[in-house]
Coordinates of C-alpha atoms in Angstrom, one line a residue:
M134 CA -0.2 0.0 0.0
P135 CA 1.3 3.5 -0.8
E136 CA 2.4 5.5 1.8
G137 CA -0.3 8.2 3.3
S138 CA -2.8 6.1 1.6
F139 CA -4.2 4.4 5.1
R140 CA -6.8 6.9 5.9
S141 CA -8.4 6.3 2.1
A142 CA -8.3 2.5 2.5
L143 CA -10.1 2.8 5.7
P144 CA -14.0 1.7 5.3
V145 CA -16.1 4.7 5.1
D146 CA -18.0 3.6 8.3
I147 CA -15.1 3.8 10.5
Q148 CA -13.3 6.6 9.1
V149 CA -11.9 8.9 11.6
D150 CA -12.6 13.2 11.3
W151 CA -9.8 13.9 13.6
R152 CA -10.3 17.5 13.8
R153 CA -13.8 16.8 15.4
V154 CA -12.0 14.4 17.6
L155 CA -9.5 16.9 18.5
R156 CA -12.4 19.5 19.2
L157 CA -14.2 17.2 21.3
A158 CA -11.1 16.4 23.3
G159 CA -10.5 20.3 23.7
R160 CA -14.1 20.4 24.7
A161 CA -13.9 17.5 27.1
A162 CA -10.8 19.1 28.7
A163 CA -12.2 22.5 28.6
V164 CA -15.3 21.2 31.0
A165 CA -13.0 19.2 33.0
A166 CA -11.3 22.1 34.3
A167 CA -14.6 24.2 34.4
I168 CA -15.9 21.6 37.1
P169 CA -13.3 22.1 40.0
V170 CA -12.8 26.2 39.1
T171 CA -16.9 26.4 39.0
A172 CA -16.8 24.0 42.2
G173 CA -14.7 26.3 43.9
A174 CA -16.3 29.3 42.8
A175 CA -19.4 27.8 44.8
V176 CA -17.6 27.2 47.7
M177 CA -16.2 30.6 48.3
A178 CA -19.4 32.1 47.5
I179 CA -21.1 30.1 49.8
D180 CA -18.6 30.7 52.5
K181 CA -19.0 34.5 52.1
V182 CA -22.5 34.5 52.7
R183 CA -21.8 31.9 56.0
G184 CA -19.2 34.8 57.1
Q185 CA -21.7 37.2 57.1
R186 CA -24.3 35.1 59.0
H187 CA -21.5 34.0 61.2
P188 CA -18.3 36.1 61.5
L189 CA -15.5 34.7 63.2
D190 CA -15.2 36.9 65.8
A191 CA -15.8 34.9 69.1
H192 CA -13.3 35.7 72.1
F193 CA -10.1 33.7 72.5
P194 CA -7.6 32.9 75.1
T195 CA -4.5 34.9 74.6
A196 CA -0.8 35.5 76.8
R197 CA 0.7 38.5 77.7
P198 CA 4.1 38.9 75.4
S199 CA 7.0 37.0 77.4
T200 CA 10.6 36.9 76.9
T201 CA 13.2 34.6 76.6
D202 CA 17.1 34.7 76.3
V203 CA 18.6 32.9 73.3
E204 CA 22.1 32.9 73.4
G205 CA 22.4 36.4 74.3
S206 CA 19.3 37.9 72.3
D207 CA 16.0 38.5 73.6
A208 CA 13.1 36.9 72.0
T209 CA 9.5 38.3 73.2
L210 CA 6.6 36.1 72.3
Y211 CA 3.4 37.9 71.3
T212 CA -0.2 36.0 70.7
F213 CA -2.3 39.4 70.6
G214 CA -1.9 42.0 67.8
A215 CA -3.1 44.7 70.1
D216 CA 0.1 44.3 72.0
L217 CA 2.1 43.8 69.4
Y218 CA 1.6 46.9 67.4
E219 CA 1.8 49.4 70.3
D220 CA 5.4 47.7 70.8
M221 CA 6.2 48.1 66.7
I222 CA 5.2 51.3 66.7
E223 CA 6.8 52.5 70.3
A224 CA 10.0 51.0 68.4
I225 CA 9.6 52.9 65.1
E226 CA 8.8 55.9 67.4
S227 CA 12.1 55.5 69.4
A228 CA 14.1 55.2 65.8
E229 CA 17.3 57.3 65.4
D230 CA 18.6 55.7 62.4
T231 CA 16.8 53.5 60.1
V232 CA 13.0 51.9 59.9
M233 CA 12.6 49.2 57.4
L234 CA 9.4 47.3 57.2
E235 CA 8.0 44.7 55.2
S236 CA 4.3 43.7 55.2
Y237 CA 2.2 41.5 52.9
I238 CA -1.0 43.5 53.7
W239 CA -1.1 46.8 54.8
K240 CA -4.9 48.0 55.5
G241 CA -5.7 51.6 55.3
D242 CA -7.5 51.7 58.4
R243 CA -7.1 53.1 62.0
T244 CA -4.1 50.3 62.7
G245 CA -2.8 51.4 59.0
E246 CA -2.9 54.8 59.7
R247 CA -1.0 54.7 63.0
F248 CA 1.6 52.9 61.4
K249 CA 1.8 55.3 58.6
Q250 CA 1.6 58.3 60.6
A251 CA 4.5 56.7 62.9
I252 CA 6.7 56.3 59.4
A253 CA 6.0 59.7 58.3
D254 CA 7.1 61.0 61.8
A255 CA 10.7 59.2 61.9
C256 CA 11.1 60.6 58.3
A257 CA 10.5 63.8 59.4
R258 CA 13.0 62.7 62.3
G259 CA 15.9 62.2 59.7
V260 CA 15.5 58.6 60.1
Q261 CA 16.1 57.1 56.8
V262 CA 12.9 54.7 56.1
Y263 CA 12.3 51.8 53.4
V264 CA 8.9 50.2 53.2
V265 CA 7.9 47.1 51.1
Y266 CA 4.5 46.3 50.1
D267 CA 2.9 43.8 48.4
G268 CA 0.9 44.9 45.1
F269 CA -1.3 42.4 44.8
A270 CA -2.2 41.6 48.5
N271 CA -3.1 45.2 48.7
L272 CA -5.2 45.8 45.7
V273 CA -8.4 46.8 47.7
V274 CA -6.8 49.3 49.7
P275 CA -7.1 52.8 48.3
P276 CA -3.7 53.7 45.9
S277 CA -3.8 57.3 47.9
F278 CA -3.0 55.2 51.3
F279 CA 0.3 54.3 50.0
V280 CA 1.7 57.8 48.9
F281 CA 4.3 58.6 51.5
P282 CA 6.7 62.1 52.0
P283 CA 9.1 61.8 49.5
Q284 CA 11.7 60.9 51.7
V285 CA 10.6 57.4 52.6
H286 CA 12.2 55.0 50.2
V287 CA 8.7 53.1 49.1
L288 CA 9.3 49.4 47.1
R289 CA 5.8 48.0 45.8
F290 CA 5.9 44.5 45.1
P291 CA 4.6 43.9 41.5
A292 CA 0.6 43.1 41.6
F293 CA 0.7 41.1 38.6
R294 CA 3.6 39.4 37.4
A295 CA 4.8 37.4 34.7
G296 CA 4.7 33.8 35.4
L297 CA 1.2 34.2 36.9
M298 CA -0.6 32.6 34.1
T299 CA 1.3 29.7 33.6
L300 CA 2.5 29.0 37.3
N301 CA 5.8 29.8 36.9
I302 CA 6.8 30.1 40.6
R303 CA 10.1 31.8 39.9
H304 CA 8.1 34.4 38.1
S305 CA 5.3 34.6 40.1
G306 CA 5.4 34.2 43.5
R307 CA 4.4 37.1 46.0
D308 CA 6.0 38.9 49.0
H309 CA 4.2 36.9 52.2
R310 CA 7.0 38.4 54.5
K311 CA 6.4 40.6 57.7
I312 CA 9.6 42.0 59.3
L313 CA 10.3 45.3 60.9
V314 CA 14.0 46.3 61.9
V315 CA 14.6 49.5 63.7
D316 CA 18.1 51.0 64.2
D317 CA 19.7 47.5 63.9
R318 CA 18.7 47.0 67.5
V319 CA 15.3 45.3 67.5
A320 CA 13.3 43.5 64.8
F321 CA 10.0 41.6 64.5
V322 CA 8.5 39.0 62.5
G323 CA 5.7 36.6 62.2
G324 CA 2.2 35.9 60.9
Y325 CA 0.8 39.6 61.5
N326 CA -0.2 41.4 58.6
I327 CA -1.3 45.3 59.5
G328 CA -4.7 46.0 60.1
D329 CA -7.7 46.7 62.9
L330 CA -9.0 43.3 61.9
Y331 CA -5.8 41.0 62.9
A332 CA -5.2 43.6 66.2
T333 CA -7.9 42.1 68.0
Q334 CA -10.0 39.4 66.2
W335 CA -7.2 37.3 65.3
R336 CA -5.4 34.6 66.8
D337 CA -1.6 34.8 65.6
T338 CA 2.1 34.7 66.6
H339 CA 4.7 36.9 66.1
L340 CA 8.3 37.5 67.6
R341 CA 10.7 40.3 68.7
I342 CA 14.3 40.0 68.6
E343 CA 16.3 42.2 70.6
G344 CA 20.4 41.8 70.4
P345 CA 22.5 40.3 67.9
A346 CA 20.1 38.0 66.7
V347 CA 18.9 41.3 64.8
W348 CA 21.3 40.9 62.1
E349 CA 19.2 38.0 60.7
L350 CA 16.2 39.8 60.1
R351 CA 17.9 43.2 59.1
N352 CA 20.2 41.0 56.4
A353 CA 16.9 39.4 55.6
F354 CA 15.2 42.8 54.5
V355 CA 18.3 44.0 52.8
D356 CA 19.1 41.1 50.6
F357 CA 14.9 41.7 49.4
W358 CA 15.3 45.1 49.2
N359 CA 18.2 45.2 46.6
R360 CA 17.2 41.9 44.7
W361 CA 13.9 44.0 43.7
R362 CA 14.8 47.6 44.0
G363 CA 14.3 50.0 41.0
P364 CA 17.0 52.6 39.6
R365 CA 15.3 54.9 41.7
H366 CA 16.0 53.1 44.9
P367 CA 18.9 53.4 46.9
V368 CA 21.3 50.1 47.5
L369 CA 21.5 49.1 51.2
Q370 CA 25.1 47.9 52.6
D371 CA 24.7 44.6 53.6
K372 CA 26.7 44.4 57.2
G373 CA 28.6 41.3 57.8
A374 CA 27.6 39.2 61.3
E375 CA 29.9 39.8 64.1
H376 CA 27.9 37.4 65.9
W377 CA 27.2 33.7 64.7
Q378 CA 23.9 32.5 66.7
P379 CA 23.2 28.6 65.2
A380 CA 20.5 28.6 68.3
L381 CA 18.6 31.4 66.0
R382 CA 18.8 31.5 62.5
A383 CA 16.5 32.9 59.3
A384 CA 15.4 30.5 56.9
R385 CA 14.5 32.4 53.6
N386 CA 12.3 31.6 50.7
A387 CA 13.4 32.7 47.4
P388 CA 11.5 31.2 44.2
S389 CA 13.0 33.6 42.0
D390 CA 16.2 31.2 42.7
L391 CA 14.3 28.0 43.6
V392 CA 15.5 28.2 47.1
F393 CA 13.1 26.5 49.9
P394 CA 15.0 26.1 53.0
I395 CA 11.7 26.4 55.3
R396 CA 10.3 23.2 53.9
G397 CA 13.6 21.8 54.5
I398 CA 13.9 22.8 58.3
Y399 CA 10.7 21.4 59.0
L400 CA 11.6 17.9 57.5
D401 CA 14.8 17.8 59.3
A402 CA 13.0 18.8 62.6
I403 CA 10.0 16.4 62.2
D404 CA 12.6 13.6 61.3
R405 CA 14.5 14.3 64.5
A406 CA 11.5 13.7 66.7
T407 CA 11.3 11.4 69.4
S408 CA 8.4 12.9 71.6
H409 CA 6.1 15.5 70.2
I410 CA 5.5 17.4 67.5
Y411 CA 2.6 20.5 67.9
I412 CA 2.0 22.5 64.8
T413 CA -0.4 25.6 64.3
Q414 CA -0.8 26.5 60.8
A415 CA -3.8 28.9 59.4
Y416 CA -4.0 26.8 56.2
F417 CA -2.3 23.1 56.5
I418 CA -2.0 21.2 53.1
P419 CA 1.5 19.4 53.3
D420 CA 3.2 18.2 50.2
R421 CA 3.5 14.0 50.1
D422 CA 7.4 14.4 52.0
I423 CA 5.8 16.4 55.0
L424 CA 2.9 14.3 54.8
Q425 CA 4.9 11.1 55.3
A426 CA 7.3 12.5 57.5
L427 CA 4.4 13.2 60.0
L428 CA 2.9 9.5 59.5
A429 CA 6.4 8.2 60.2
A430 CA 7.1 10.2 63.2
A431 CA 3.2 9.2 64.4
A432 CA 4.4 5.7 63.5
R433 CA 7.2 5.4 65.8
G434 CA 5.3 6.7 68.7
V435 CA 5.6 10.7 68.3
D436 CA 2.7 12.5 69.7
V437 CA 1.9 14.5 66.5
R438 CA -1.2 17.2 66.5
V439 CA -1.8 19.6 64.3
L440 CA -4.0 22.7 65.0
V441 CA -6.4 24.6 62.5
P442 CA -8.9 26.7 62.0
E443 CA -12.2 24.5 61.9
R444 CA -13.4 27.3 59.3
S445 CA -10.8 29.6 58.5
N446 CA -11.1 33.1 56.1
H447 CA -10.4 30.4 52.8
A448 CA -12.6 28.1 52.4
L449 CA -11.2 26.7 49.4
A450 CA -8.1 26.3 51.8
D451 CA -10.2 24.4 54.3
W452 CA -11.6 22.2 51.5
L453 CA -8.4 21.2 50.4
A454 CA -6.5 21.2 53.7
R455 CA -9.7 18.1 54.7
G456 CA -8.6 16.0 51.8
R457 CA -5.3 15.2 54.2
Y458 CA -7.5 14.2 56.8
T459 CA -8.2 10.7 56.2
K460 CA -4.5 9.7 56.1
L461 CA -3.5 11.9 58.9
L462 CA -6.2 10.6 61.0
R463 CA -6.0 7.0 59.9
G464 CA -2.2 7.4 60.8
G465 CA -2.3 8.8 64.4
V466 CA -2.1 12.0 64.0
R467 CA -4.1 14.2 66.2
I468 CA -6.2 17.2 64.4
M469 CA -7.1 20.1 66.8
L470 CA -9.8 22.7 65.2
Y471 CA -9.8 26.0 66.5
Q472 CA -13.0 27.5 67.5
G473 CA -15.0 30.6 66.8
A474 CA -11.7 32.8 65.5
M475 CA -9.2 32.6 62.9
V476 CA -6.2 31.4 63.9
H477 CA -3.4 32.7 61.7
A478 CA -0.1 31.7 63.2
K479 CA 2.5 29.5 61.4
T480 CA 4.4 27.8 64.2
A481 CA 5.6 24.4 65.4
T482 CA 7.6 22.9 68.4
I483 CA 9.3 19.7 69.0
D484 CA 10.3 17.4 71.9
G485 CA 10.6 20.7 73.6
R486 CA 13.5 21.6 71.9
W487 CA 13.2 23.4 68.4
A488 CA 10.6 25.6 67.0
T489 CA 10.0 28.2 64.4
V490 CA 7.7 31.4 64.2
G491 CA 7.5 33.2 60.6
T492 CA 5.2 34.0 57.7
A493 CA 5.3 30.5 56.0
N494 CA 2.0 28.4 56.1
I495 CA 2.4 24.8 55.3
D496 CA 1.3 24.5 51.9
R497 CA 2.5 24.7 48.1
L498 CA 2.4 28.9 47.9
S499 CA 4.3 29.2 51.1
L500 CA 6.6 26.3 50.7
T501 CA 7.2 26.4 47.2
G502 CA 5.9 29.7 45.8
N503 CA 5.8 32.6 47.9
Y504 CA 8.8 34.8 49.6
E505 CA 8.6 33.9 53.0
I506 CA 10.9 34.0 56.5
N507 CA 10.5 31.7 59.1
L508 CA 13.2 31.9 62.4
D509 CA 14.8 28.3 62.9
I510 CA 15.2 28.2 66.7
V511 CA 16.8 25.5 68.9
D512 CA 16.2 25.9 72.4
R513 CA 14.4 24.9 75.3
G514 CA 13.2 28.0 77.0
L515 CA 11.7 29.2 73.8
A516 CA 10.4 26.2 72.9
A517 CA 8.7 25.8 76.3
R518 CA 7.2 29.2 75.5
L519 CA 5.2 28.0 72.3
E520 CA 4.3 24.9 73.7
D521 CA 2.5 26.9 76.8
V522 CA 1.2 29.1 73.8
F523 CA -0.1 25.6 72.0
R524 CA -1.9 24.3 74.9
M525 CA -3.4 27.5 75.2
D526 CA -5.0 27.4 72.0
E527 CA -5.8 23.6 72.3
S528 CA -8.1 24.9 75.2
N529 CA -10.2 26.7 72.1
S530 CA -10.2 23.9 70.3
R531 CA -11.8 20.8 69.7
E532 CA -10.5 17.3 68.5
L533 CA -11.7 15.5 65.4
T534 CA -11.4 11.6 65.5
Y535 CA -10.8 9.0 62.5
E536 CA -15.0 8.4 63.5
E537 CA -16.3 11.4 63.1
W538 CA -14.4 12.3 60.1
L539 CA -15.5 8.6 58.7
G540 CA -19.1 9.8 59.3
R541 CA -19.2 13.0 57.4
S542 CA -21.3 13.5 54.2
F543 CA -21.4 11.8 51.2
V544 CA -21.6 15.4 49.8
N545 CA -18.5 16.7 51.5
K546 CA -16.4 13.5 50.4
V547 CA -17.3 14.2 46.5
A548 CA -16.5 17.7 47.0
E549 CA -13.0 17.1 48.3
R550 CA -12.5 14.8 45.0
V551 CA -14.0 17.4 42.8
L552 CA -11.9 20.4 44.3
E553 CA -8.7 18.5 44.8
P554 CA -7.3 19.8 41.0
L555 CA -7.1 23.4 42.6
E556 CA -4.5 22.4 44.9
P557 CA -1.5 23.8 42.8
L558 CA -3.4 27.3 43.0
L559 CA -2.7 27.0 47.0

């Protein structure tokens, strides 16, 4: 048979219209993609209505700020936003040389205005002020709010980046970090954004550092600023560290360079666990390696507990997190559901020896997508204080049992499967 004559040799009734096949395949793919997207939109719409009827505004237990010495640096732990904001503003108001402030979300409300005024006043005193905020996270904030005195150096991380449509992490990650460094003598880092809501209605965790370890956060700010500054922005000078403190180090994710140490410190610490692992997360969607590490720890007798909001401010994240619950509960991991309010902390303690506090959630966006920063801490004193905070949060939680989870409705089980393809977005 001559080359290329196979199709014409087929009987008429079985000849294939390849263009029609491709059109049908394309339509099928579009429908397959539309199903989870439509379901996700429906989930978020329903949750918005539910949130209006049942807001996450219940009172919750908090603790007064407490300070621990970590190898010559003071680490102060905050669990209530109003306490944190007072000390952050006080630090800015006492600044003599430099203020470096980086925030993922900075609301244009009363709290946001207080920070803005403190920044303007510092600038008027001759303090060199550097501000970084994420353009996408603040699209709902009036642009006029981010107009500062001309002496303030402002870096707006671009709202829309080239890799967004193709999910290219090197060119799409957000600046999810929250850092304040004043005069190289005091620094703050943790989960708190800036706004009225976070001051009193969200349970979050932040650390203030005073002493040699401030360098860790200053260096993180300087490196990010110099990496993303424009021609009109001054270069910030790197300062070497006079003191090396292996007990308190900053791990910094940089997706533009495919550098993701925060995921690594979690995996390393979990693998070392022999007694207990206490994790608090706003959005808990562990990847395969972290999931298997937690299950392996539970299998060797480690008490593994994960505390998350029963209902967070992101319904889609909640549904995707539930896709992990069957394996976790069946494997002996205990899941504690925070009640009535949003817990936004990103913390963990292991064996009363290791701890982390920072900005990264245990999900794809934080661990391999966004610019994040977590402190990697090996110190029994600070770990003990964080364990006290975990127990405080447990007092406002209920435990989800395996039996209860198996009894969830058939509709919920189907929804978990339908929404699963959206996981790469979170």
